[in-house]
Coordinates of C-alpha atoms in Angstrom, one line a residue:
Chain A
M1 CA 69.9 15.2 50.8
S2 CA 71.0 18.1 48.5
D3 CA 69.1 19.9 46.1
K4 CA 71.0 18.3 43.2
R5 CA 69.4 16.0 40.6
I6 CA 69.7 12.3 41.4
G7 CA 72.6 11.2 39.2
A8 CA 74.2 14.4 38.3
D9 CA 77.5 13.4 39.8
A10 CA 77.6 10.3 37.7
R11 CA 76.6 12.5 34.7
A12 CA 79.6 14.7 35.6
A13 CA 81.8 11.8 35.9
K14 CA 80.8 9.6 33.4
G15 CA 78.6 11.5 30.9
W16 CA 75.1 11.6 30.0
F17 CA 75.3 8.1 28.3
G18 CA 77.6 6.4 30.8
A19 CA 74.9 7.6 33.6
H20 CA 72.2 5.7 31.6
K21 CA 73.7 3.2 30.1
W22 CA 72.0 0.1 31.7
L23 CA 68.4 2.3 31.7
L24 CA 68.9 2.8 27.9
L25 CA 69.8 -0.9 27.7
R26 CA 66.7 -2.0 29.9
R27 CA 64.1 0.3 27.9
G28 CA 65.6 -0.9 24.4
T29 CA 65.0 -4.4 25.5
Q30 CA 61.4 -3.8 26.7
L31 CA 60.9 -2.0 23.5
A32 CA 62.2 -4.6 21.5
I33 CA 60.4 -7.7 22.9
L34 CA 57.1 -5.4 22.6
G35 CA 58.2 -4.5 19.1
L36 CA 58.6 -8.1 18.2
F37 CA 55.1 -9.3 19.7
L38 CA 53.5 -6.3 17.6
L39 CA 55.7 -7.0 14.8
G40 CA 52.9 -9.7 13.6
P41 CA 49.8 -7.6 14.4
L42 CA 51.0 -4.5 13.0
A43 CA 53.3 -5.5 9.9
G44 CA 52.7 -9.1 9.4
V45 CA 55.7 -10.1 9.8
W46 CA 55.2 -13.4 12.8
I47 CA 58.2 -13.8 14.5
V48 CA 56.3 -14.0 17.9
K49 CA 52.7 -15.1 18.3
G50 CA 50.8 -14.8 21.4
N51 CA 51.5 -13.0 24.5
L52 CA 53.6 -12.7 27.7
A53 CA 51.2 -15.6 29.1
Y54 CA 52.5 -17.8 26.6
S55 CA 54.5 -17.4 23.0
Y56 CA 55.2 -19.0 20.2
T57 CA 58.7 -17.7 18.3
F58 CA 59.1 -18.9 14.9
G59 CA 57.1 -21.9 15.3
V60 CA 59.6 -23.8 17.4
L61 CA 60.2 -22.0 20.3
P62 CA 57.2 -21.9 23.2
L63 CA 57.8 -19.7 26.0
T64 CA 55.1 -20.1 29.2
D65 CA 54.7 -17.7 31.9
P66 CA 55.2 -20.0 35.0
Y67 CA 53.4 -18.1 37.4
V68 CA 49.9 -18.2 35.2
A69 CA 50.8 -22.0 34.6
L70 CA 50.9 -22.5 38.6
Q71 CA 47.7 -20.8 39.4
S72 CA 46.1 -23.2 36.1
L73 CA 47.9 -26.1 38.2
F74 CA 46.2 -25.2 41.0
T75 CA 42.7 -25.4 39.6
G76 CA 43.6 -28.6 38.6
H77 CA 44.8 -28.6 35.1
L78 CA 47.6 -29.8 33.6
P79 CA 49.0 -28.0 30.6
E80 CA 49.7 -29.7 27.3
T81 CA 53.3 -30.7 26.3
L82 CA 54.3 -27.4 24.8
G83 CA 52.9 -25.6 27.7
L84 CA 54.8 -27.4 29.8
V85 CA 58.2 -27.4 27.6
G86 CA 57.5 -23.5 27.6
V87 CA 57.3 -23.5 31.3
A88 CA 60.8 -25.0 31.9
I89 CA 62.4 -23.0 29.4
V90 CA 61.4 -19.7 31.4
V91 CA 61.7 -20.8 34.8
A92 CA 65.3 -22.1 33.6
F93 CA 66.3 -18.7 32.1
Y94 CA 65.0 -16.5 34.8
V95 CA 66.6 -19.2 37.9
L96 CA 69.8 -17.9 35.6
V97 CA 69.7 -14.2 35.2
G98 CA 67.5 -13.5 38.5
G99 CA 63.8 -13.9 38.8
R100 CA 63.0 -10.3 39.0
V101 CA 64.9 -9.7 35.4
Y102 CA 61.4 -10.1 34.6
C103 CA 60.2 -7.3 35.7
S104 CA 63.0 -4.7 35.2
W105 CA 63.9 -5.9 31.4
V106 CA 60.6 -7.5 30.4
C107 CA 57.3 -6.4 32.1
P108 CA 55.5 -3.4 30.1
V109 CA 54.0 -2.2 33.1
N110 CA 57.4 -1.5 34.8
I111 CA 57.7 1.4 32.1
V112 CA 54.5 2.8 33.5
T113 CA 55.5 2.4 37.0
D114 CA 59.2 3.8 36.7
S115 CA 57.5 6.8 34.9
A116 CA 55.5 7.4 37.7
G117 CA 58.7 7.0 40.5
W118 CA 60.3 9.5 37.9
L119 CA 57.5 12.3 38.1
R120 CA 56.8 11.6 41.9
R121 CA 60.5 12.8 42.3
R122 CA 60.4 15.6 39.9
L123 CA 57.1 16.8 41.1
G124 CA 58.5 16.1 44.7
I125 CA 55.6 14.6 45.6
K126 CA 56.3 13.3 49.6
G127 CA 54.2 11.0 51.9
S128 CA 53.1 7.6 50.8
V129 CA 50.1 4.8 52.1
H130 CA 52.7 3.0 54.1
L131 CA 52.2 -1.0 53.2
A132 CA 54.8 -3.6 54.3
R133 CA 56.9 -5.2 51.3
T134 CA 56.1 -8.5 52.1
T135 CA 52.2 -7.9 51.3
R136 CA 53.3 -9.1 47.7
Y137 CA 53.9 -12.7 49.3
W138 CA 50.8 -12.8 50.8
M139 CA 48.8 -11.4 47.4
L140 CA 50.9 -14.7 45.8
A141 CA 49.8 -17.1 48.3
M142 CA 45.8 -15.3 47.9
T143 CA 46.2 -15.6 44.2
L144 CA 47.3 -19.6 44.6
V145 CA 45.0 -20.4 47.1
G146 CA 42.1 -18.5 45.4
S147 CA 42.8 -20.4 42.0
A148 CA 42.4 -23.6 43.7
L149 CA 39.3 -22.9 45.5
S150 CA 37.4 -20.9 42.4
G151 CA 38.9 -23.0 39.9
V152 CA 39.6 -19.9 37.8
I153 CA 42.9 -18.8 37.1
L154 CA 42.2 -15.9 39.4
W155 CA 45.0 -13.6 39.0
E156 CA 44.3 -13.1 35.2
L157 CA 41.3 -11.8 35.8
V158 CA 42.8 -8.4 36.8
N159 CA 46.2 -8.7 35.9
P160 CA 47.6 -5.2 34.8
V161 CA 50.5 -6.5 33.3
S162 CA 48.9 -9.1 31.1
M163 CA 46.2 -6.9 30.3
L164 CA 48.6 -4.0 29.1
H165 CA 50.9 -6.5 27.2
R166 CA 47.6 -8.5 25.5
G167 CA 45.9 -4.8 25.2
L168 CA 48.8 -3.7 23.0
I169 CA 48.7 -6.5 20.8
F170 CA 45.2 -7.9 20.7
G171 CA 43.2 -4.6 21.4
I172 CA 43.2 -2.5 24.5
G173 CA 39.8 -1.6 25.3
F174 CA 39.3 -0.4 28.4
A175 CA 42.5 -2.1 30.1
W176 CA 44.1 1.7 29.7
T177 CA 41.9 2.5 32.7
I178 CA 43.5 -0.1 34.9
V179 CA 46.9 0.5 33.8
L180 CA 46.6 4.6 34.4
A181 CA 45.2 3.5 37.8
V182 CA 48.6 1.5 38.4
F183 CA 50.3 4.5 37.4
L184 CA 48.2 7.1 39.7
F185 CA 48.3 4.9 42.5
D186 CA 52.3 4.8 42.4
L187 CA 52.3 8.6 42.1
F188 CA 49.9 9.7 44.3
V189 CA 49.2 7.0 46.9
M190 CA 51.9 4.9 47.5
S191 CA 55.3 5.6 46.6
R192 CA 56.6 2.4 44.4
G193 CA 53.2 0.8 45.6
W194 CA 52.5 -1.5 42.7
C195 CA 55.8 -3.4 41.7
G196 CA 57.2 -3.0 45.4
R197 CA 54.7 -4.0 47.6
L198 CA 51.2 -5.4 45.9
C199 CA 52.2 -7.4 42.2
P200 CA 52.2 -11.2 42.6
V201 CA 53.9 -11.5 39.2
G202 CA 57.0 -10.1 40.8
A203 CA 56.7 -11.6 44.1
F204 CA 57.1 -15.0 42.0
Y205 CA 59.7 -13.9 39.8
G206 CA 61.5 -12.9 43.0
L207 CA 61.3 -16.3 44.5
L208 CA 62.5 -17.6 41.3
G209 CA 65.6 -15.4 41.3
R210 CA 66.5 -16.7 44.6
V211 CA 69.7 -18.6 43.7
S212 CA 70.7 -16.6 40.5
P213 CA 74.1 -16.6 39.6
L214 CA 73.6 -12.9 38.0
R215 CA 73.4 -10.2 40.8
V216 CA 74.5 -6.6 41.2
S217 CA 77.5 -6.2 43.3
A218 CA 79.6 -3.5 45.2
P219 CA 82.9 -4.3 44.6
A220 CA 84.0 -0.7 45.3
R221 CA 81.9 -0.2 48.1
A222 CA 85.2 1.5 49.9
A223 CA 84.5 4.3 47.8
C224 CA 80.9 5.1 48.7
N225 CA 80.4 8.7 49.3
D226 CA 77.2 8.5 50.8
C227 CA 75.7 10.6 48.3
M228 CA 72.4 8.2 48.4
D229 CA 71.5 8.4 44.9
C230 CA 71.5 4.5 44.3
F231 CA 68.9 4.4 47.2
E232 CA 66.8 7.3 45.7
V233 CA 66.5 5.7 42.4
C234 CA 66.3 2.1 43.5
P235 CA 62.8 0.6 43.4
E236 CA 63.6 -1.4 46.2
P237 CA 66.2 0.5 48.2
Q238 CA 66.2 -2.0 51.2
V239 CA 68.5 -4.5 49.0
I240 CA 71.4 -2.1 48.8
R241 CA 72.0 -1.7 52.8
P242 CA 73.4 -5.1 53.0
A243 CA 76.1 -5.1 50.2
L244 CA 76.8 -1.6 50.7
K245 CA 77.2 -0.7 54.1
G246 CA 77.9 -4.5 54.9
A247 CA 81.6 -4.0 55.7
A248 CA 81.3 -3.3 59.4
T249 CA 79.4 -6.8 59.7
G250 CA 81.5 -8.7 57.6
A251 CA 78.8 -8.9 54.9
G252 CA 79.6 -9.8 51.1
P253 CA 79.3 -6.9 48.6
V254 CA 76.9 -9.3 46.7
I255 CA 73.0 -7.7 46.9
L256 CA 71.7 -11.4 47.4
A257 CA 68.2 -10.1 48.2
A258 CA 65.4 -11.9 45.8
A259 CA 63.4 -8.4 45.7
C260 CA 66.2 -6.5 43.7
T261 CA 65.3 -6.7 39.7
N262 CA 68.9 -6.5 38.5
C263 CA 68.0 -3.3 37.0
G264 CA 71.3 -2.0 36.9
R265 CA 70.1 2.1 38.1
C266 CA 72.4 2.1 41.0
I267 CA 75.0 1.4 38.5
D268 CA 74.1 4.1 36.3
V269 CA 73.7 6.6 39.0
C270 CA 76.9 6.4 40.9
A271 CA 79.7 8.9 40.1
K272 CA 82.2 6.4 42.0
D273 CA 81.4 3.2 40.0
V274 CA 80.9 1.4 43.1
F275 CA 78.3 -1.3 41.6
R276 CA 79.0 -3.5 39.0
F277 CA 77.4 -6.8 37.4
G278 CA 78.4 -9.7 38.8
S279 CA 78.5 -13.2 40.1
R280 CA 76.4 -14.4 43.7
F281 CA 79.3 -16.7 44.2
N282 CA 82.1 -13.5 44.1
N283 CA 81.1 -12.6 47.6
A284 CA 84.5 -12.5 49.2
L285 CA 85.4 -9.2 51.2
P286 CA 86.7 -6.8 48.7
V287 CA 90.7 -5.8 48.7
G288 CA 91.5 -3.5 51.8
E289 CA 88.4 -4.3 53.9
A290 CA 89.4 -6.1 57.0
G291 CA 89.2 -9.9 56.2
G292 CA 89.5 -9.1 52.4
D293 CA 92.1 -11.2 50.7
R294 CA 91.4 -11.2 47.3
A295 CA 90.2 -9.2 44.9
A296 CA 86.8 -9.8 44.0
T297 CA 86.8 -9.7 40.2
P298 CA 82.7 -9.6 38.8
G299 CA 82.2 -10.4 35.1
Q300 CA 82.3 -7.3 33.0
F301 CA 78.7 -7.5 31.6
Chain B
M1 CA 49.8 -15.5 75.2
A2 CA 52.6 -14.6 77.7
R3 CA 51.0 -11.6 80.1
H4 CA 53.2 -8.5 80.1
D5 CA 53.6 -8.7 84.1
E6 CA 56.4 -8.8 86.7
T7 CA 56.4 -12.6 87.5
L8 CA 57.3 -13.3 84.1
P9 CA 61.2 -13.5 83.6
P10 CA 62.8 -10.7 81.7
A11 CA 63.5 -12.1 78.3
V12 CA 59.6 -13.1 78.1
R13 CA 59.0 -9.5 79.1
K14 CA 60.6 -8.5 76.1
A15 CA 60.1 -11.0 73.7
A16 CA 56.1 -11.0 74.1
P17 CA 55.1 -7.5 72.6
A18 CA 57.3 -8.4 70.1
R19 CA 55.4 -11.6 69.3
R20 CA 52.4 -10.3 69.4
Q21 CA 53.1 -7.5 67.5
F22 CA 54.1 -10.2 64.8
I23 CA 50.6 -12.3 65.1
F24 CA 48.7 -8.7 64.7
D25 CA 50.9 -8.2 61.7
A26 CA 50.3 -11.4 60.0
A27 CA 46.7 -11.1 61.1
R28 CA 46.2 -7.8 59.4
M29 CA 47.9 -9.0 56.4
A30 CA 45.8 -12.2 56.3
C31 CA 42.6 -10.2 56.7
G32 CA 43.7 -7.4 54.0
V33 CA 44.6 -9.9 51.5
G34 CA 41.8 -12.3 52.5
M35 CA 39.4 -9.6 51.7
L36 CA 40.8 -9.1 48.4
G37 CA 40.7 -12.7 47.4
L38 CA 37.0 -12.6 48.8
G39 CA 36.6 -9.8 46.4
L40 CA 38.2 -11.8 43.6
G41 CA 36.8 -14.8 44.0
L42 CA 33.3 -13.3 43.4
Y43 CA 34.0 -11.9 40.7
A44 CA 35.3 -15.4 39.4
K45 CA 32.1 -17.1 40.2
Q46 CA 30.8 -13.9 38.0
A47 CA 33.0 -14.9 35.2
K48 CA 32.2 -18.1 35.0
A49 CA 28.5 -16.5 33.8
L50 CA 29.2 -16.7 29.7
P51 CA 26.7 -14.5 28.1
A52 CA 24.6 -16.7 25.6
L53 CA 26.1 -14.9 22.6
A54 CA 29.5 -15.4 23.1
L55 CA 30.6 -18.8 22.0
R56 CA 33.9 -20.3 22.9
P57 CA 36.2 -21.9 19.6
P58 CA 35.6 -25.6 19.3
G59 CA 36.8 -28.3 21.8
A60 CA 36.4 -25.9 24.2
L61 CA 36.2 -27.3 28.1
A62 CA 33.5 -26.8 29.8
E63 CA 33.4 -23.0 31.2
G64 CA 34.4 -23.9 34.5
D65 CA 37.4 -26.0 33.3
F66 CA 38.3 -23.6 31.0
L67 CA 38.7 -20.7 32.9
G68 CA 41.2 -22.6 35.0
A69 CA 42.9 -24.2 31.9
C70 CA 42.9 -21.1 29.4
I71 CA 46.0 -18.9 29.8
R72 CA 44.7 -16.0 27.4
C73 CA 47.6 -16.2 25.4
G74 CA 45.6 -15.7 21.9
L75 CA 47.3 -18.3 19.8
C76 CA 44.1 -19.7 18.7
V77 CA 43.2 -16.2 17.5
R78 CA 46.3 -16.2 15.3
D79 CA 45.8 -19.4 14.3
C80 CA 42.5 -18.9 12.9
P81 CA 42.2 -18.1 9.2
Y82 CA 39.1 -16.3 9.2
D83 CA 39.2 -13.9 12.0
T84 CA 36.7 -15.5 13.8
L85 CA 37.9 -15.2 17.2
S86 CA 38.9 -12.4 19.6
L87 CA 40.4 -12.3 23.3
A88 CA 37.6 -10.5 25.4
K89 CA 38.7 -7.2 26.5
P90 CA 37.8 -6.0 30.1
E91 CA 34.7 -4.5 29.3
A92 CA 33.2 -7.2 27.8
P93 CA 30.9 -9.7 29.9
V94 CA 33.5 -12.5 29.2
A95 CA 36.3 -13.4 31.4
T96 CA 39.5 -11.1 30.4
G97 CA 41.2 -12.0 28.0
T98 CA 39.8 -15.4 26.6
P99 CA 38.8 -16.1 23.2
Y100 CA 35.3 -16.1 22.2
F101 CA 33.3 -15.0 19.1
T102 CA 29.8 -13.9 17.8
A103 CA 28.1 -16.1 15.7
R104 CA 26.2 -12.8 14.1
S105 CA 29.2 -11.2 13.0
I106 CA 31.8 -13.8 12.3
P107 CA 30.8 -17.4 12.6
C108 CA 33.3 -20.8 12.9
E109 CA 34.3 -21.7 9.5
M110 CA 34.7 -25.4 10.7
C111 CA 38.0 -26.1 9.2
E112 CA 39.0 -29.2 8.3
D113 CA 42.6 -29.3 10.6
I114 CA 40.9 -27.5 13.2
P115 CA 43.9 -25.0 13.5
C116 CA 42.7 -23.1 16.8
V117 CA 42.6 -26.5 18.8
K118 CA 46.0 -27.4 17.5
A119 CA 47.5 -23.7 18.7
C120 CA 46.4 -24.1 22.0
P121 CA 49.4 -24.4 24.4
T122 CA 47.3 -25.6 27.7
G123 CA 44.4 -27.7 26.3
A124 CA 41.7 -25.5 27.3
L125 CA 41.1 -26.7 23.7
D126 CA 40.8 -30.0 23.8
H127 CA 43.6 -31.7 21.5
G128 CA 41.0 -34.9 21.7
L129 CA 39.0 -33.1 19.2
T130 CA 40.3 -34.0 15.5
D131 CA 37.1 -34.3 14.2
I132 CA 35.6 -30.9 13.4
N133 CA 31.7 -32.2 13.4
R134 CA 32.0 -33.5 16.9
A135 CA 32.3 -30.0 17.8
R136 CA 29.7 -28.8 19.9
M137 CA 30.4 -25.0 20.5
G138 CA 26.9 -24.7 21.2
L139 CA 23.4 -25.9 19.6
A140 CA 21.4 -23.6 16.9
A141 CA 17.9 -23.3 17.9
L142 CA 15.0 -21.5 15.3
I143 CA 13.8 -19.3 18.3
D144 CA 11.4 -17.0 16.5
H145 CA 8.5 -18.9 14.8
E146 CA 6.5 -15.6 14.2
T147 CA 9.6 -14.3 12.2
C148 CA 11.4 -17.3 10.3
L149 CA 10.0 -16.8 6.8
N150 CA 9.8 -20.0 6.9
F151 CA 7.3 -20.1 9.4
L152 CA 5.3 -17.7 7.8
G153 CA 4.5 -20.1 4.5
L154 CA 7.7 -18.4 2.7
R155 CA 10.5 -20.3 1.0
C156 CA 13.4 -18.5 2.4
D157 CA 15.9 -22.0 3.7
V158 CA 19.2 -20.1 4.0
C159 CA 19.7 -21.5 7.1
Y160 CA 19.0 -24.9 5.6
R161 CA 21.4 -24.1 2.6
V162 CA 24.5 -22.2 4.4
C163 CA 24.6 -25.1 7.1
P164 CA 28.2 -27.1 6.8
V165 CA 26.1 -30.3 8.1
I166 CA 23.2 -29.9 6.0
D167 CA 20.3 -32.3 5.8
K168 CA 21.9 -33.8 9.1
A169 CA 22.0 -30.5 11.4
I170 CA 19.3 -28.8 9.6
T171 CA 16.4 -30.5 8.0
L172 CA 13.4 -29.0 6.6
E173 CA 10.4 -30.6 8.0
L174 CA 6.9 -30.3 5.7
V175 CA 4.0 -29.6 7.3
P176 CA 0.4 -28.6 5.7
N177 CA -0.2 -25.0 5.5
T178 CA -3.4 -24.5 7.3
R179 CA -3.8 -20.9 6.3
T180 CA -3.8 -21.0 2.6
G181 CA -4.7 -25.0 3.0
R182 CA -3.0 -26.1 -0.1
H183 CA 0.6 -25.3 0.7
A184 CA 3.8 -27.3 2.8
M185 CA 5.4 -24.7 5.5
F186 CA 9.4 -26.4 5.2
L187 CA 10.0 -25.9 8.7
P188 CA 14.2 -25.8 9.7
T189 CA 14.5 -28.6 12.0
V190 CA 17.9 -28.6 13.9
H191 CA 18.7 -31.9 15.3
S192 CA 21.6 -31.6 18.1
E193 CA 22.9 -35.0 17.2
H194 CA 24.5 -33.1 14.3
C195 CA 24.3 -29.5 15.1
T196 CA 28.1 -28.0 16.0
G197 CA 27.0 -24.7 16.7
C198 CA 29.1 -23.1 14.3
G199 CA 27.0 -20.2 13.9
K200 CA 26.7 -20.0 9.8
C201 CA 22.9 -20.3 10.1
E202 CA 22.6 -17.4 12.3
K203 CA 25.0 -15.4 10.4
A204 CA 23.2 -16.2 7.5
C205 CA 19.4 -15.6 8.8
V206 CA 18.3 -12.8 6.3
T207 CA 15.6 -11.3 9.0
E208 CA 16.9 -8.0 10.7
E209 CA 17.1 -10.0 13.8
A210 CA 18.0 -13.6 13.5
A211 CA 15.2 -16.1 14.2
I212 CA 18.0 -18.9 14.4
K213 CA 20.6 -18.3 17.4
V214 CA 23.1 -20.4 18.6
L215 CA 22.9 -20.9 22.4
P216 CA 24.6 -23.1 24.6
I217 CA 23.7 -26.6 24.8
A218 CA 22.6 -26.2 28.6
L219 CA 20.1 -23.1 27.7
A220 CA 18.8 -24.8 24.3
K221 CA 18.1 -28.6 25.2
G222 CA 15.2 -29.5 27.4
A223 CA 15.6 -32.9 28.8
L224 CA 13.1 -35.8 28.7
G225 CA 13.1 -37.7 32.0
Q226 CA 14.5 -40.7 32.9
H227 CA 11.5 -42.9 32.8
Y228 CA 10.4 -41.8 29.3
R229 CA 10.3 -44.6 27.0
L230 CA 9.4 -43.7 23.6
G231 CA 6.9 -46.4 22.1
W232 CA 8.2 -46.6 18.5
E233 CA 11.7 -46.5 19.4
E234 CA 11.3 -49.4 21.9
Q235 CA 9.3 -51.1 19.1
K236 CA 12.0 -50.9 16.7
K237 CA 14.5 -51.8 19.7
S238 CA 12.7 -55.3 20.3
G239 CA 11.0 -55.8 17.0
G240 CA 7.3 -55.6 17.7
S241 CA 5.0 -53.9 20.3
L242 CA 5.5 -54.2 24.0
I243 CA 2.3 -54.9 24.8
D244 CA -0.5 -57.5 24.3
E245 CA -2.5 -55.7 21.0
K246 CA -5.1 -58.4 21.3
S247 CA -6.5 -57.1 24.3
M248 CA -6.4 -53.7 23.7
V249 CA -10.1 -52.3 23.7
D250 CA -11.1 -49.5 21.6
L251 CA -12.6 -47.0 23.8
P252 CA -15.5 -44.7 22.2
D253 CA -15.0 -41.6 20.7
R254 CA -17.1 -38.6 21.6
L255 CA -18.0 -36.7 18.8
P256 CA -20.7 -33.7 18.2
E257 CA -24.0 -34.8 17.3
G258 CA -24.9 -35.5 14.2
T259 CA -21.4 -35.7 12.8
T260 CA -19.6 -38.8 11.6
L261 CA -15.9 -39.5 11.4
P262 CA -15.0 -42.3 9.5
G263 CA -13.3 -45.1 11.4
H264 CA -14.4 -43.8 14.5
Y265 CA -16.9 -45.3 16.7
D266 CA -19.6 -43.3 19.2
P267 CA -22.2 -45.4 20.7
A268 CA -23.8 -42.5 22.3
S269 CA -24.6 -40.6 19.3
G270 CA -26.0 -43.8 17.7
M271 CA -22.9 -44.1 15.7
T272 CA -21.4 -47.5 15.4
A273 CA -18.5 -47.9 13.0
P274 CA -19.4 -50.2 10.1
P275 CA -18.8 -53.7 10.0
G276 CA -14.8 -54.1 9.0
M277 CA -13.8 -50.5 10.4
P278 CA -11.8 -50.3 13.2
G279 CA -13.8 -49.8 16.3
S280 CA -16.8 -52.3 14.9
A281 CA -15.2 -55.3 16.4
P282 CA -12.8 -56.2 19.3
G283 CA -9.1 -56.2 17.6
P284 CA -5.9 -54.8 17.4
V285 CA -6.1 -50.7 16.8
P286 CA -4.5 -49.7 13.7
S287 CA -1.1 -48.4 13.6
A288 CA -2.2 -45.1 12.0
P289 CA -5.3 -43.5 10.8
P290 CA -6.8 -44.5 7.6
G291 CA -5.2 -42.0 4.9
L292 CA -2.1 -41.5 7.0
G293 CA -0.9 -44.9 6.2
G294 CA -3.2 -47.0 8.2
P295 CA -5.5 -49.6 6.9
A296 CA -7.8 -48.4 4.0
V297 CA -11.3 -47.9 4.6
P298 CA -13.2 -49.7 2.2
S299 CA -16.6 -47.5 3.2
A300 CA -15.3 -44.4 2.7
P301 CA -17.5 -41.7 0.9
P302 CA -16.1 -41.7 -2.8
G303 CA -13.4 -38.9 -3.2
L304 CA -12.3 -39.1 0.6
G305 CA -8.9 -40.4 -0.5
S306 CA -6.0 -38.7 1.0
E307 CA -5.6 -36.6 -2.1
A308 CA -8.8 -35.3 -2.5
V309 CA -10.4 -32.1 -0.3
P310 CA -13.0 -33.1 2.4
P311 CA -16.5 -31.3 1.5
G312 CA -16.8 -27.8 2.6
M313 CA -12.7 -27.3 2.5
P314 CA -11.8 -24.9 -0.2
G315 CA -10.6 -26.9 -3.1
A316 CA -13.8 -29.2 -2.6
V317 CA -15.9 -28.2 -5.3
A318 CA -14.4 -28.2 -9.1
G319 CA -14.1 -24.9 -10.5
K320 CA -11.9 -21.7 -10.0
V321 CA -9.3 -21.6 -7.0
P322 CA -10.6 -19.0 -4.7
S323 CA -8.2 -16.1 -4.2
H324 CA -8.5 -16.3 -0.6
P325 CA -10.2 -18.7 1.7
P326 CA -14.4 -18.1 2.7
G327 CA -14.4 -15.5 5.2
L328 CA -11.3 -13.3 4.0
G329 CA -12.7 -11.9 1.1
G330 CA -12.7 -15.1 -1.2
G331 CA -15.8 -16.3 -3.0
R332 CA -17.4 -19.8 -2.5

């Protein structure tokens, strides 16, 4: 590791905006979605009613959080038609664009944990409690089994995601303490702890996106100069290696891991433009590599 | 479990620790996350205990079912035209994010079209509720007889007046005011058959702390045993008495010495009922005492009708009405 800031090479190569394009788009999307929800209560413009658990847009479009609905199903309750239609729409959307797009482009806690991650790097905080990344799947199973056993939608009793989002729209109360706890946990206790290891919501959406056509790919991986900036900035760095360093083993350039949030920060911070948004089906070996016989041309996004 | 020793083939010797490690890792996860789940489960059990004064919106399922059905989206809150509902904040003693209202702050206005129920995407508010009068958010109970102004003999009646189901859910029952001896008390009386638990009575109660409160039905209601039969109801149903009135025996009434009570019969004090009075001869027991709808008493002393005051009571003597009852500064 050099002492240079992460992404310094990318800024030099592409300019500040070029090195922050996807980050800006992502924050813009997150804030726009939050803004749409807040327009009603703050300005009386009722485009969207509700919150991330369920919302009703323009009085026609229902959107239901499938994970909350699934827990409800485990308690033995079936929602009304509108609720079910909302589940179908949301599931279809995230299966298409990548399950964890929810985490990086919609979830309000992402801003909190990304801030904690950024501050952790700036302050140079080293050391972290170790917890396997598979813990979240155990958490997911636990909330479903627990919902069935208790008859209560279990995770919603403590879910920081819905607490923060609901709090911003309906009145925060003491929910800010929970959000602060998540921030401090990620900052001091466990690097990328909440989203990367514990949160069952992210685990659920990750499973939803296992077959998503929209993926980050490393078609120009031959140009990689091992600066490690993408690994440093990535919230789930373990997903990069197979795609970026897979030339030797014959693995394709597409990041197929369900844990990838499609946030695009690796695209931003790479001075060599190794990464692109593309299709999972475009996983042939890039030109110039052993066995690569055709150019991979991921669609431009 | 394969033992790690020289007698096993090399492949097994290498695989055994890895497999063991895998099982240990899984056990660690299951135990750690399981403990967390146990804590959450206990918290969920606590969350089912809704505080008495937190009322669910109309059509809400029973609390246990409600917490499995409500996804905390707040659509009911948004579609309530009166700002009645709010979503529970984490510090509230109500399951986080679920809708509730407090009658004393803003009661339910019982909209005819029940927009909160229509807005619910999950059916946590039962869409089968289409007539708001069938809602059962709770049950009003006149809890405090000591501070209710009507119980004190005044005419407040506010809870009765504001009741959306007036004269059905709340009626005023007249009972004599024995303190003044010449007034009626109009006691607000709630009838669970019609009360929706909207809380407008609790909101309107004029006392500093409401004397009438909406409680969860389970708290507010008693329950007669299954074996109880109300004679008068059974009589109505069957169109007549269920017992053989002819064979009823009138047992003597014990009275203090020297007293007489018209219509009663006390052989021990030498008082026998005059002929024609109940108790003078075997026969059916009157359905009500004289003066309260029973058979007229022919030999009752003059002036002892239902409209007069018995001798010795204030008002028995014609003249100025005393300002207070005797013994409380009033003259005789």
